């Protein structure tokens, strides 16, 4: 791939890897491509640059993205969750034909307004975002919305978050006010715990800073569109067994949680920076995940095994999964391209299931 120069327009992308693409609804012709470094969002003619200066210090790539509205994009990254707001004048060109000269000039660059919530104690490898829910609002010039996402840290485990948003309207007189972003950890399932140095008797602590885990490694996860049920895939330690586990959300009264989040967030929410990441004095807003292993009120993600399979080498590891809350069907994809469709009972049921379709990709 041709490197991106921040001072020059993007002229050509020679190649890129297969990427998850998240389209916005309606007539807006905007796509999000996740595997193009540094983290950029491409419109056919417009380059939306969300370059993060922190990426110079450690990788903080986008692992999942979801359009909340046509102007607001929620991005889950390895160490943060960000809300990107497009300018109110952002529009898609009417013509997208190859004969359009603008396609070859690449002359438009849009800088998004970004607010961010940082995860400093976890490094997320994968995430899945539910469909956004628009909530009733007493303010005619603002939209309340909520969305959930499930993310996994390979060593630490699985984490279920709830994000509450207050989004000013583009045509409101309060358009200059920033959106409000509030993030709460709803539930978690730990695989390894932070190492307690006070218990160290001899020798050195592990380089990871974590105790030897007794459960498994997470290799994939997916959250249903409603954010109430999901599936994860774990690789058992010291075993060739790979388990597909289903669960129901531990926190049921999510509406009250959304109201409480927005009330406590204040007028600007948990805002770290503005102007597309130019600031280098970001305020750390770890929030509820800082000491999640010490919180007695934190719910535990407790699931039931729906399907197990033997994997004798890494090629048979399950690396992708998709889940339908309406039909409770699960689609699994392995590293070597094998696809499996499972017909399941409701996530959380203890009954194992058998595949009804087993085919090569």
Short mmCIF file of C-alpha atoms in Angstrom, two decimals:
data_model
loop_
_atom_site.label_atom_id
_atom_site.label_comp_id
_atom_site.label_asym_id
_atom_site.label_seq_id
_atom_site.Cartn_x
_atom_site.Cartn_y
_atom_site.Cartn_z
CA UNK A 1 0.00 0.00 0.00
CA UNK A 2 1.19 3.52 -0.72
CA UNK A 3 1.96 5.32 2.58
CA UNK A 4 -0.34 8.18 3.51
CA UNK A 5 1.27 11.62 3.70
CA UNK A 6 -0.72 13.87 5.99
CA UNK A 7 0.22 16.90 3.85
CA UNK A 8 -0.75 15.40 0.50
CA UNK A 9 -4.08 14.08 -0.78
CA UNK A 10 -4.43 10.36 -1.22
CA UNK A 11 -3.92 9.55 -4.89
CA UNK A 12 -3.89 5.78 -5.12
CA UNK A 13 -4.32 2.65 -3.05
CA UNK A 14 -2.54 -0.18 -4.83
CA UNK A 15 -3.80 -2.98 -2.60
CA UNK A 16 -5.33 -3.68 0.76
CA UNK A 17 -6.38 -6.73 2.70
CA UNK A 18 -9.95 -7.95 2.92
CA UNK A 19 -11.70 -5.64 5.35
CA UNK A 20 -14.96 -5.54 7.29
CA UNK A 21 -17.05 -2.82 5.66
CA UNK A 22 -19.73 -0.98 7.62
CA UNK A 23 -22.12 0.96 5.33
CA UNK A 24 -24.45 3.65 6.58
CA UNK A 25 -28.13 3.36 5.81
CA UNK A 26 -30.22 5.28 3.33
CA UNK A 27 -28.73 7.08 0.37
CA UNK A 28 -25.48 8.10 2.07
CA UNK A 29 -22.64 6.52 0.07
CA UNK A 30 -20.12 6.22 2.88
CA UNK A 31 -18.08 3.16 3.81
CA UNK A 32 -15.72 2.37 6.64
CA UNK A 33 -12.70 0.22 5.76
CA UNK A 34 -10.97 -1.03 8.87
CA UNK A 35 -7.70 -2.54 7.65
CA UNK A 36 -6.10 0.51 6.02
CA UNK A 37 -3.29 1.95 8.20
CA UNK A 38 -3.10 4.48 9.65
CA UNK A 39 -6.73 4.39 10.70
CA UNK A 40 -8.64 6.13 7.92
CA UNK A 41 -12.21 6.11 6.70
CA UNK A 42 -12.66 6.38 2.98
CA UNK A 43 -15.50 7.81 1.04
CA UNK A 44 -15.30 7.30 -2.71
CA UNK A 45 -13.93 10.81 -3.20
CA UNK A 46 -13.43 12.02 0.36
CA UNK A 47 -10.74 10.92 2.78
CA UNK A 48 -11.79 11.19 6.39
CA UNK A 49 -8.58 11.11 8.42
CA UNK A 50 -8.82 10.04 12.05
CA UNK A 51 -5.09 9.67 12.54
CA UNK A 52 -4.27 9.31 16.21
CA UNK A 53 -0.99 10.75 17.42
CA UNK A 54 -0.92 8.07 20.11
CA UNK A 55 -0.57 5.48 17.35
CA UNK A 56 3.03 6.61 17.06
CA UNK A 57 3.66 5.18 20.53
CA UNK A 58 1.57 2.02 20.42
CA UNK A 59 -0.80 0.42 17.95
CA UNK A 60 -4.37 1.59 18.50
CA UNK A 61 -6.10 0.44 15.36
CA UNK A 62 -9.83 0.37 14.66
CA UNK A 63 -11.22 -3.12 15.21
CA UNK A 64 -14.95 -2.35 14.78
CA UNK A 65 -17.06 0.57 13.57
CA UNK A 66 -20.76 1.39 13.45
CA UNK A 67 -22.74 4.31 12.05
CA UNK A 68 -24.98 5.76 14.78
CA UNK A 69 -26.40 8.45 12.49
CA UNK A 70 -25.27 9.64 9.06
CA UNK A 71 -22.88 12.05 10.80
CA UNK A 72 -21.73 10.01 13.79
CA UNK A 73 -19.51 6.92 13.68
CA UNK A 74 -18.61 4.88 16.75
CA UNK A 75 -15.17 3.27 16.47
CA UNK A 76 -13.88 0.62 18.86
CA UNK A 77 -10.09 0.57 18.89
CA UNK A 78 -7.49 -1.57 20.60
CA UNK A 79 -7.15 0.88 23.50
CA UNK A 80 -10.13 3.23 23.16
CA UNK A 81 -13.64 3.83 21.92
CA UNK A 82 -14.17 6.97 19.84
CA UNK A 83 -17.14 8.90 18.51
CA UNK A 84 -16.33 10.59 15.19
CA UNK A 85 -18.61 13.44 14.13
CA UNK A 86 -18.56 14.49 10.48
CA UNK A 87 -18.93 18.19 9.65
CA UNK A 88 -22.50 19.34 9.13
CA UNK A 89 -21.68 20.22 5.51
CA UNK A 90 -20.30 16.76 4.75
CA UNK A 91 -22.03 15.42 1.64
CA UNK A 92 -21.51 12.63 -0.83
CA UNK A 93 -21.03 13.65 -4.47
CA UNK A 94 -23.98 12.85 -6.69
CA UNK A 95 -21.84 11.14 -9.33
CA UNK A 96 -19.59 8.20 -8.50
CA UNK A 97 -18.65 7.23 -12.04
CA UNK A 98 -15.07 6.56 -13.06
CA UNK A 99 -15.27 9.46 -15.52
CA UNK A 100 -15.62 11.97 -12.69
CA UNK A 101 -12.30 13.92 -12.58
CA UNK A 102 -12.57 14.30 -8.81
CA UNK A 103 -11.98 10.56 -8.47
CA UNK A 104 -8.45 11.03 -9.77
CA UNK A 105 -7.59 14.19 -7.84
CA UNK A 106 -8.44 13.00 -4.33
CA UNK A 107 -8.51 16.65 -3.33
CA UNK A 108 -11.00 16.63 -0.45
CA UNK A 109 -9.92 15.92 3.10
CA UNK A 110 -12.32 16.03 6.03
CA UNK A 111 -11.19 16.24 9.63
CA UNK A 112 -13.64 14.72 12.07
CA UNK A 113 -14.45 15.99 15.53
CA UNK A 114 -13.53 13.17 17.92
CA UNK A 115 -14.28 12.42 21.55
CA UNK A 116 -12.73 9.38 23.12
CA UNK A 117 -12.79 7.05 26.12
CA UNK A 118 -9.51 5.27 26.85
CA UNK A 119 -8.88 1.66 27.89
CA UNK A 120 -5.35 1.70 29.28
CA UNK A 121 -5.35 -1.70 30.99
CA UNK A 122 -6.62 -3.80 28.09
CA UNK A 123 -5.61 -4.44 24.49
CA UNK A 124 -8.63 -5.49 22.51
CA UNK A 125 -8.09 -7.79 19.57
CA UNK A 126 -11.68 -7.98 18.33
CA UNK A 127 -15.06 -6.40 18.99
CA UNK A 128 -18.69 -6.58 17.90
CA UNK A 129 -21.14 -3.66 18.07
CA UNK A 130 -24.91 -3.94 18.41
CA UNK A 131 -27.39 -1.90 16.40
CA UNK A 132 -27.90 1.60 17.83
CA UNK A 133 -31.10 2.41 19.68
CA UNK A 134 -32.61 5.91 19.51
CA UNK A 135 -33.99 6.94 22.90
CA UNK A 136 -36.75 9.47 23.72
CA UNK A 137 -35.32 12.94 24.28
CA UNK A 138 -36.87 16.08 25.75
CA UNK A 139 -34.46 18.19 23.71
CA UNK A 140 -35.73 18.75 20.18
CA UNK A 141 -32.24 19.77 19.05
CA UNK A 142 -30.45 16.64 20.23
CA UNK A 143 -30.68 12.90 19.73
CA UNK A 144 -30.18 10.38 22.51
CA UNK A 145 -28.82 7.02 21.44
CA UNK A 146 -27.33 3.94 23.01
CA UNK A 147 -25.30 1.04 21.71
CA UNK A 148 -23.54 -1.96 23.22
CA UNK A 149 -20.33 -3.65 22.20
CA UNK A 150 -18.55 -6.84 23.15
CA UNK A 151 -14.75 -6.84 23.04
CA UNK A 152 -12.12 -9.39 23.93
CA UNK A 153 -8.57 -9.18 25.16
CA UNK A 154 -6.86 -12.46 24.28
CA UNK A 155 -5.27 -12.80 27.73
CA UNK A 156 -7.63 -10.89 30.02
CA UNK A 157 -10.95 -12.10 28.68
CA UNK A 158 -14.31 -10.78 27.51
CA UNK A 159 -15.87 -7.37 28.27
CA UNK A 160 -19.41 -6.11 27.61
CA UNK A 161 -19.80 -2.31 27.41
CA UNK A 162 -22.74 0.06 27.12
CA UNK A 163 -22.29 3.41 25.37
CA UNK A 164 -24.76 6.27 25.85
CA UNK A 165 -24.69 9.20 23.44
CA UNK A 166 -26.20 12.67 23.26
CA UNK A 167 -25.83 13.99 19.72
CA UNK A 168 -26.63 17.64 18.91
CA UNK A 169 -28.52 18.17 15.67
CA UNK A 170 -26.57 19.54 12.71
CA UNK A 171 -29.16 22.29 12.18
CA UNK A 172 -29.61 23.23 15.83
CA UNK A 173 -28.29 26.52 17.24
CA UNK A 174 -26.31 24.37 19.69
CA UNK A 175 -24.31 22.69 16.93
CA UNK A 176 -21.08 24.04 18.39
CA UNK A 177 -21.63 22.02 21.57
CA UNK A 178 -19.77 18.70 21.46
CA UNK A 179 -21.61 15.39 21.65
CA UNK A 180 -21.71 13.53 24.94
CA UNK A 181 -20.08 10.10 25.16
CA UNK A 182 -20.43 7.94 28.26
CA UNK A 183 -19.08 4.39 28.52
CA UNK A 184 -19.91 1.83 31.21
CA UNK A 185 -18.61 -1.67 31.72
CA UNK A 186 -21.71 -3.84 32.09
CA UNK A 187 -20.14 -7.26 32.63
CA UNK A 188 -16.90 -9.16 32.16
CA UNK A 189 -15.53 -12.66 32.04
CA UNK A 190 -11.91 -12.82 33.08
CA UNK A 191 -9.45 -15.32 31.68
CA UNK A 192 -6.41 -14.08 33.60
CA UNK A 193 -6.12 -11.69 36.55
CA UNK A 194 -3.62 -8.85 37.11
CA UNK A 195 -0.62 -10.12 39.07
CA UNK A 196 -0.61 -9.27 42.79
CA UNK A 197 2.98 -8.31 43.59
CA UNK A 198 2.33 -8.58 47.34
CA UNK A 199 2.00 -12.36 46.98
CA UNK A 200 5.32 -12.75 45.16
CA UNK A 201 7.61 -14.96 47.26
CA UNK A 202 10.45 -15.69 44.88
CA UNK A 203 11.35 -15.23 41.27
CA UNK A 204 10.08 -12.65 38.83
CA UNK A 205 6.47 -11.86 37.97
CA UNK A 206 5.26 -12.77 34.47
CA UNK A 207 6.14 -10.28 31.74
CA UNK A 208 2.46 -9.89 30.92
CA UNK A 209 1.69 -8.74 34.47
CA UNK A 210 -1.07 -11.36 34.61
CA UNK A 211 -1.48 -14.52 36.61
CA UNK A 212 -1.51 -17.81 34.69
CA UNK A 213 -5.08 -18.15 33.45
CA UNK A 214 -7.14 -21.17 34.33
CA UNK A 215 -9.80 -20.93 31.64
CA UNK A 216 -8.99 -20.30 28.02
CA UNK A 217 -8.06 -17.87 25.26
CA UNK A 218 -10.80 -15.98 23.42
CA UNK A 219 -10.44 -16.18 19.63
CA UNK A 220 -13.69 -14.54 18.41
CA UNK A 221 -16.87 -12.93 19.71
CA UNK A 222 -20.10 -11.48 18.37
CA UNK A 223 -22.95 -9.51 19.93
CA UNK A 224 -26.48 -9.67 18.57
CA UNK A 225 -28.12 -6.56 17.04
CA UNK A 226 -30.20 -5.95 20.19
CA UNK A 227 -27.13 -6.20 22.41
CA UNK A 228 -28.82 -8.67 24.74
CA UNK A 229 -27.32 -11.97 23.59
CA UNK A 230 -24.01 -12.98 22.15
CA UNK A 231 -21.52 -15.71 21.40
CA UNK A 232 -17.82 -16.11 21.98
CA UNK A 233 -15.31 -18.77 20.97
CA UNK A 234 -12.64 -19.91 23.38
CA UNK A 235 -9.67 -22.20 23.10
CA UNK A 236 -9.29 -24.28 26.25
CA UNK A 237 -5.84 -24.26 27.85
CA UNK A 238 -3.94 -27.52 27.54
CA UNK A 239 -6.60 -28.97 25.26
CA UNK A 240 -7.39 -29.27 21.57
CA UNK A 241 -11.05 -28.47 22.27
CA UNK A 242 -12.57 -25.23 20.94
CA UNK A 243 -15.85 -24.22 22.53
CA UNK A 244 -18.63 -22.01 21.17
CA UNK A 245 -20.34 -20.37 24.15
CA UNK A 246 -23.63 -18.45 24.17
CA UNK A 247 -24.77 -15.95 26.80
CA UNK A 248 -27.48 -13.48 27.75
CA UNK A 249 -26.61 -9.96 28.86
CA UNK A 250 -26.18 -9.81 32.63
CA UNK A 251 -27.57 -6.28 32.95
CA UNK A 252 -31.23 -6.29 31.94
CA UNK A 253 -32.38 -2.75 32.80
CA UNK A 254 -30.29 -1.03 30.15
CA UNK A 255 -32.66 1.94 29.76
CA UNK A 256 -32.03 3.09 33.33
CA UNK A 257 -28.31 2.61 32.77
CA UNK A 258 -28.46 4.89 29.72
CA UNK A 259 -30.25 7.64 31.65
CA UNK A 260 -27.80 7.42 34.53
CA UNK A 261 -24.81 7.57 32.21
CA UNK A 262 -25.94 10.73 30.43
CA UNK A 263 -26.89 12.49 33.66
CA UNK A 264 -23.52 11.80 35.26
CA UNK A 265 -21.50 12.61 32.15
CA UNK A 266 -22.18 16.34 32.27
CA UNK A 267 -22.49 18.72 29.35
CA UNK A 268 -19.41 17.47 27.48
CA UNK A 269 -19.31 13.84 28.51
CA UNK A 270 -16.01 12.01 28.67
CA UNK A 271 -14.26 14.09 26.05
CA UNK A 272 -10.55 13.57 25.57
CA UNK A 273 -9.77 15.58 22.50
CA UNK A 274 -11.21 17.55 19.63
CA UNK A 275 -10.14 18.32 16.09
CA UNK A 276 -9.29 14.84 14.85
CA UNK A 277 -6.52 13.92 17.24
CA UNK A 278 -4.15 16.90 16.99
CA UNK A 279 -3.99 17.35 20.76
CA UNK A 280 -1.19 15.54 22.50
CA UNK A 281 -2.28 16.24 26.06
CA UNK A 282 -5.12 13.75 26.22
CA UNK A 283 -6.86 13.34 29.54
CA UNK A 284 -7.11 9.73 30.66
CA UNK A 285 -10.71 8.65 31.17
CA UNK A 286 -10.43 4.99 31.98
CA UNK A 287 -13.74 4.87 33.82
CA UNK A 288 -15.25 1.73 35.27
CA UNK A 289 -12.82 -0.74 33.71
CA UNK A 290 -9.85 0.56 35.73
CA UNK A 291 -10.27 -1.97 38.56
CA UNK A 292 -12.89 -4.24 37.05
CA UNK A 293 -11.45 -7.29 38.83
CA UNK A 294 -12.03 -5.59 42.22
CA UNK A 295 -15.60 -4.36 41.62
CA UNK A 296 -17.99 -6.58 43.64
CA UNK A 297 -21.02 -5.14 41.81
CA UNK A 298 -19.76 -5.94 38.34
CA UNK A 299 -21.82 -8.62 36.63
CA UNK A 300 -20.14 -11.75 35.30
CA UNK A 301 -20.68 -12.93 31.73
CA UNK A 302 -21.85 -16.47 32.32
CA UNK A 303 -22.56 -18.60 29.28
CA UNK A 304 -23.25 -22.17 28.30
CA UNK A 305 -21.35 -24.27 25.80
CA UNK A 306 -23.36 -24.67 22.59
CA UNK A 307 -20.86 -26.55 20.45
CA UNK A 308 -17.38 -28.03 20.74
CA UNK A 309 -14.89 -29.04 18.10
CA UNK A 310 -11.38 -30.46 18.10
CA UNK A 311 -8.66 -28.32 16.54
CA UNK A 312 -5.31 -30.05 16.28
CA UNK A 313 -3.50 -27.10 14.72
CA UNK A 314 -4.00 -23.36 14.29
CA UNK A 315 -5.53 -23.77 10.82
CA UNK A 316 -8.71 -25.16 12.36
CA UNK A 317 -9.04 -22.42 14.96
CA UNK A 318 -12.36 -20.54 14.83
CA UNK A 319 -11.46 -16.93 14.09
CA UNK A 320 -14.81 -15.48 12.93
CA UNK A 321 -18.40 -15.86 14.03
CA UNK A 322 -21.77 -14.29 13.23
CA UNK A 323 -24.97 -14.59 15.21
CA UNK A 324 -28.65 -13.86 14.58
CA UNK A 325 -30.74 -13.08 17.64
CA UNK A 326 -33.94 -13.59 15.64
CA UNK A 327 -33.16 -17.11 14.38
CA UNK A 328 -30.43 -18.01 16.95
CA UNK A 329 -28.31 -19.36 14.10
CA UNK A 330 -24.54 -19.10 14.40
CA UNK A 331 -22.05 -19.06 11.54
CA UNK A 332 -18.44 -20.00 12.32
CA UNK A 333 -15.37 -19.44 10.16
CA UNK A 334 -11.97 -21.03 10.65
CA UNK A 335 -8.51 -19.79 9.74
CA UNK A 336 -8.31 -22.18 6.78
CA UNK A 337 -11.61 -20.96 5.29
CA UNK A 338 -14.01 -23.60 6.58
CA UNK A 339 -17.56 -22.38 7.27
CA UNK A 340 -20.03 -24.00 9.64
CA UNK A 341 -23.66 -23.12 10.32
CA UNK A 342 -25.13 -24.05 13.70
CA UNK A 343 -28.81 -24.32 14.56
CA UNK A 344 -29.00 -23.49 18.26
CA UNK A 345 -31.38 -23.03 21.12
CA UNK A 346 -31.41 -19.65 22.87
CA UNK A 347 -27.98 -18.52 24.05
CA UNK A 348 -27.61 -19.56 27.65
CA UNK A 349 -29.24 -22.94 27.17
CA UNK A 350 -27.24 -25.90 28.35
CA UNK A 351 -28.12 -28.22 25.46
CA UNK A 352 -25.35 -28.80 22.91
CA UNK A 353 -26.15 -28.50 19.23
CA UNK A 354 -24.93 -30.12 16.05
CA UNK A 355 -24.03 -28.42 12.76
CA UNK A 356 -26.69 -28.49 10.04
CA UNK A 357 -24.32 -27.26 7.33
CA UNK A 358 -20.63 -27.94 6.95
CA UNK A 359 -18.95 -26.69 3.80
CA UNK A 360 -15.70 -25.34 2.48
CA UNK A 361 -15.51 -21.62 1.73
#
